[in-house]
Backbone as a ProteinNet text record, in pm:
[ID]
protein_1_A
[PRIMARY]
MTARPCPGDLLVVDGRASVQFAGDRALTFRVVSVSTQPTYDGWVWLTGYVLDRRGDATVKREIFVQLAGLRPPTGTGRIRSTVRQPSLARTALSAATIVRSVSA
[TERTIARY]
8761.3	8930.5	8917.1	8981.7	8985.6	9046	9201.6	9312.6	9246.7	9344.2	9265	9368.3	9302.4	9353.6	9409.4	9511	9604.2	9651.5	9649.6	9699	9706.4	9641.6	9704.8	9594.2	9522.6	9471.9	9359.1	9264.7	9211	9082.2	8964.5	8893.9	8728.4	8636.5	8511.6	8438.7	8344.9	8240.3	8156.5	8037	7951.7	7831.4	7746.9	7671.7	7710.5	7782.4	7875.4	7968.5	7988.8	8050.8	8007.9	7856.5	7710.3	7605.7	7536.9	7363.6	7384.1	7498.1	7382.9	7517.5	7610.2	7687.6	7570.7	7489.5	7409.2	7363.1	7358.8	7291.7	7393.2	7343.6	7399.7	7482.3	7481.1	7538.4	7647.2	7696.2	7825.5	7940.7	8093.6	8164.5	8305.5	8393.7	8495.9	8580.2	8737.6	8724.3	8892.2	8939.8	9077.2	9104.4	9166.8	9189.2	9343.8	9254.4	9414.5	9413.4	9318.4	9398.5	9311.4	9337	9248.3	9248.5	9116	9075	9149	9222.2	9245.4	9102.5	9021.8	8962.3	8865.6	8823.2	8734.8	8619.2	8519.5	8461.7	8428.4	8278.4	8237.7	8336.6	8282.7	8413.3	8374.4	8529.6	8517	8462.4	8461.1	8408.4	8526.7	8516	8623.5	8598.7	8682.9	8626.1	8763.3	8682.2	8806.9	8783.6	8863.8	8859.4	8980.3	8879.6	8976.7	8873.3	8905.2	8849.2	8787.5	8650.4	8586.6	8633.5	8655.9	8687.9	8543.7	8622.7	8475.5	8555.6	8435.1	8547.7	8614.5	8723.3	8842.1	8940.6	8875.2	8997.8	9055.8	8978.1	8975.7	8892	8981.3	8923.2	8781.6	8660.1	8532.5	8533	8532.7	8480.9	8540	8606.5	8687.5	8583.3	8593.7	8451.1	8503.3	8470.8	8472.4	8395.4	8382	8302	8331.7	8205.7	8248.3	8210.1	8249.9	8240.1	8266.9	8237.4	8281.2	8408.9	8499.9	8624	8594.2	8516.5	8448.7	8430.1	8353.2	8270.8	8399	8491.4	8583.1	8642.1	8693.7	8683.7	8802.6	8941.9	8971.6	8890.4	8886.5	8796.2	8861.8	8732.3	8686.2	8842.8	8919.1	9018.6	9145.3	9177.3	9327.5	9318.9	9270.9	9322.4	9391.2	9371.9	9530.7	9430.4	9453.6	9378.6	9461.8	9586.5	9695.4	9728.6	9748.3	9743.4	9851.9	9908.9	9990.8	9875.2	10028.8	9942.7	10011.8	9880.2	9871.2	9942.8	10022.1	10060.9	9978.4	9906.7	9791.8	9890.7	9820.9	9860.3	9852.1	9919	9915.9	9803.7	9741.3	9589.1	9516.9	9501.7	9387.8	9406.4	9597.2	9620.3	9548.1	9566.8	9470.3	9342.3	9285.4	9128.3	9072.7	9178.9	9117.5	9131.6	9238.5	9278.2	9172.6	9126.9	9018.2	8949.4	8882.6	8754.7	8748.7	8861.2	8890	8863	8944.1	8976.8	8828.5	8746.3	8562.7	8508.8	8541.3	8484.2	8439.3	8546.1	8631.1	8597.4	8642.1	8588.8	8451.8	8359.2	8207.5	8155.2
10459.1	10509.8	10589.2	10600.5	10695.9	10811.6	10807.1	10932.5	10991.2	11076.9	11271	11207.4	11225.4	11235.4	11344.1	11332.4	11488	11514.3	11549.7	11661.3	11552	11555.9	11420.9	11261.3	11249.4	11118.9	11137.8	11012.5	10996.9	10963.2	11015.8	10974.6	10901.4	10804.7	10817.6	10851.7	10969.6	11032.8	11003.8	10955.1	10847.8	10936.4	10792.6	10881	10777.3	10731.7	10712.9	10810.9	10908.5	11055.5	11120.6	11160.8	11262.4	11211.9	11239.7	11184.4	11286	11442.8	11533.4	11411.7	11305.8	11188.6	11092.2	11027.8	10895.8	10900.6	10754.5	10734.6	10804.4	10820.8	10847.6	10999.2	11053.4	11220	11126.3	11007.9	10995.8	11004.5	11098.2	11147.4	11111.4	11070.4	11028.3	11160.4	11232.9	11322.5	11318.9	11396	11424.3	11535.3	11548.4	11610.3	11697.3	11850.2	11968.6	12017.8	11959.8	12056.6	11999.4	12027.2	11922.2	12063.1	12147	12193.7	12259.5	12294.2	12279.7	12381.3	12451.4	12442.6	12355.6	12395.6	12280.2	12255.5	12123.2	12107.8	11981.5	12015.5	11823.7	11693.9	11644.9	11507.2	11383.7	11401.4	11281.2	11408.4	11506.4	11534	11611.2	11669.5	11774.6	11821.5	11928.1	12004	12002.7	11872.9	11916.3	11985	12005.2	12115.8	12012.8	12048.7	11973.8	11910	11835.4	11854.9	11683.7	11707.7	11585.5	11567.1	11436.2	11338.6	11288.2	11276.6	11206.5	11063.1	10994.5	10831.6	10848.9	10962	10915.9	10972	11024.2	11023.7	11197.1	11275.7	11376.6	11494.4	11613.6	11701.4	11773.7	11773.2	11867.4	11928.8	11987.8	12089.3	12098.6	12226.2	12233.3	12281.5	12165.8	12191	12177.1	12210.5	12206.5	12175.8	12041.2	11952.9	11904.2	11901.7	11834.6	11701.2	11640.3	11511.9	11415.2	11295.2	11238.1	11155.9	11153.9	11052	10923.4	10857.8	10731.8	10687.6	10765.6	10727.5	10731.9	10833.4	10795.8	10657.1	10623.1	10540.7	10516.9	10432.9	10458.9	10408.3	10472.1	10365.8	10238	10141.4	10020.5	10014.4	9886.9	9806.6	9838.5	10002.8	10022.1	9962.8	9945.7	9905.2	10105.1	10129.7	10260.7	10386.4	10456.2	10583.7	10662.3	10717.1	10716.1	10710.8	10724.8	10672.7	10835.2	10687.6	10781.4	10873.9	11017.3	11099.5	11049	11055.9	10961	11160.4	11081.6	11173.4	11220.1	11337.6	11335.3	11354.7	11406.9	11419.7	11621.3	11629.5	11755.1	11866.8	11818.8	11874.7	11851	11736.2	11703.9	11779.5	11798.4	11882	12078.5	12120.9	12248.4	12243.4	12143.4	12134.2	12108.7	11996.6	12007.5	12137.3	12224	12309	12421.8	12458.8	12551	12501.6	12425.5	12317.9	12353.7	12338.5	12400.7	12553.3	12587.7	12774.8	12814.1	12731.8	12811.6	12763.8	12668.7	12586.8	12664.7	12703.2	12797.1	12963.9	12973.5	13114.1	13167.7	13090.3	13113.7	13108.6
18210.3	18210.4	18291	18403	18512.8	18523	18463.1	18475.3	18397.7	18397.3	18370.2	18207.1	18086.6	17963.4	17945.7	17818.4	17831.5	17661	17652.7	17443.1	17419.2	17304.1	17206.7	17174.8	17291.9	17328.8	17282.9	17235.4	17091	17209.7	17161.2	17279.5	17234.3	17244.8	17230.4	17365.6	17326.3	17413.7	17384.9	17430.5	17452.7	17560.8	17568.6	17680.1	17765	17803.6	17975.2	18016.6	17880.1	17952.4	17949	17927.4	17947.1	17877.9	17963.8	17821.5	17697.4	17713.4	17612.8	17468	17491.6	17381.1	17369.9	17410.2	17383.1	17298.5	17234.2	17086.8	16977.6	16864.9	16748	16742.5	16923.3	16939.3	16960.9	16958.3	16995.5	16894.8	16965.4	16852.6	16913.5	16776.8	16824.8	16861.2	16943.7	17005.7	17023	16997.9	16977.8	17090.7	17225.2	17308.2	17223.2	17211.1	17256.4	17380.1	17498.2	17600.8	17778.7	17836.7	17968	18103.8	18084.4	18218.8	18339.4	18410.3	18550.4	18612.9	18596.9	18666.1	18700.7	18884.3	18925.8	18867.8	18897.4	18908	18954.6	18922.7	19010.2	19065.4	19132	19157	19066.4	18976.8	18841.8	18711.7	18701.9	18582.2	18493.8	18420	18329.4	18212.5	18180.8	18053.6	17997.7	17922.5	17755	17613.2	17550.5	17465.3	17354.7	17224.2	17103.4	16981.1	16907.3	16783	16756.6	16659.5	16660.8	16506.4	16527.6	16412.1	16364.7	16253.9	16121.2	16097.8	16052.1	16028.4	15936.2	15899	15797	15942.5	16019	16121.5	16072.7	16004.3	15990.8	16059.6	16129.8	16225.6	16162.6	16252.8	16176.3	16262.6	16304.2	16436.3	16606.8	16598.6	16783.1	16857.3	16947.2	17111.8	17225.4	17255.4	17461.9	17506.6	17613.7	17654.5	17740	17868.8	17980.3	17971.4	18096.3	18045.6	18180.1	18230.6	18362.2	18256	18359.4	18350.4	18298.2	18440	18432.3	18268.9	18191.9	18049.9	17960.8	18001.4	17819.2	17827.4	17718.8	17646.6	17509.2	17509.8	17306.1	17236.2	17097.9	17064.2	17027.4	16989	17004	16872.8	16972.7	16865.9	16863.7	16941.2	16927.2	17114.6	17167.1	17329.1	17382.6	17345.2	17409.4	17408.8	17474.5	17494.1	17370.3	17403.5	17297.6	17163.5	17023.7	16990.3	16863.7	16815.8	16704.5	16604.8	16579.9	16434.2	16301.2	16261.3	16116	16016.3	15908.6	15814.7	15725.6	15758.3	15586.9	15472.3	15338.8	15265.7	15265.4	15139.9	15135.7	15145.6	15003.3	14983.1	15125.1	15138.4	15269	15381	15404.3	15520.7	15496.6	15421.8	15320	15385.6	15356.4	15334.9	15460.6	15547.6	15718.5	15779.4	15751.3	15805.1	15768.9	15676.3	15589.4	15714.7	15721.1	15745.5	15888.3	15960.4	16097.9	16121.1	16066.7	16109.8	16057.1	15955.6	15906	16071.3	16111.4	16156.3	16391.5	16422.5	16496.2	16496.7	16383.6	16419.8	16375	16354.2	16293.8	16463.1
[MASK]
++++++++++++++++++++++++++++++++++++++++++++++++++++++++++++++++++++++++++++++++++++++++++++++++++++++++

């Protein structure tokens, strides 16, 4: 992927995007915003949420990554994905977890 991601995009961030995410430090990331501040050519600051295996947001992060190393999750064949509708109980739990993680 060489195009800039957009809010709502779902990405795999691994060692291809930055060495800090190599190996078991790879993550699935839902983009919330893309910084417009100047950076090195081919790099970008992204703000978003790290997703667990169920697709629930676990922590909000700001990451600095290479555009060329970003890719969609395996099997989706695309970057932008549909937003699933979580249950009410799950939404409340996820929201509490996110607030606690961001404010910590």
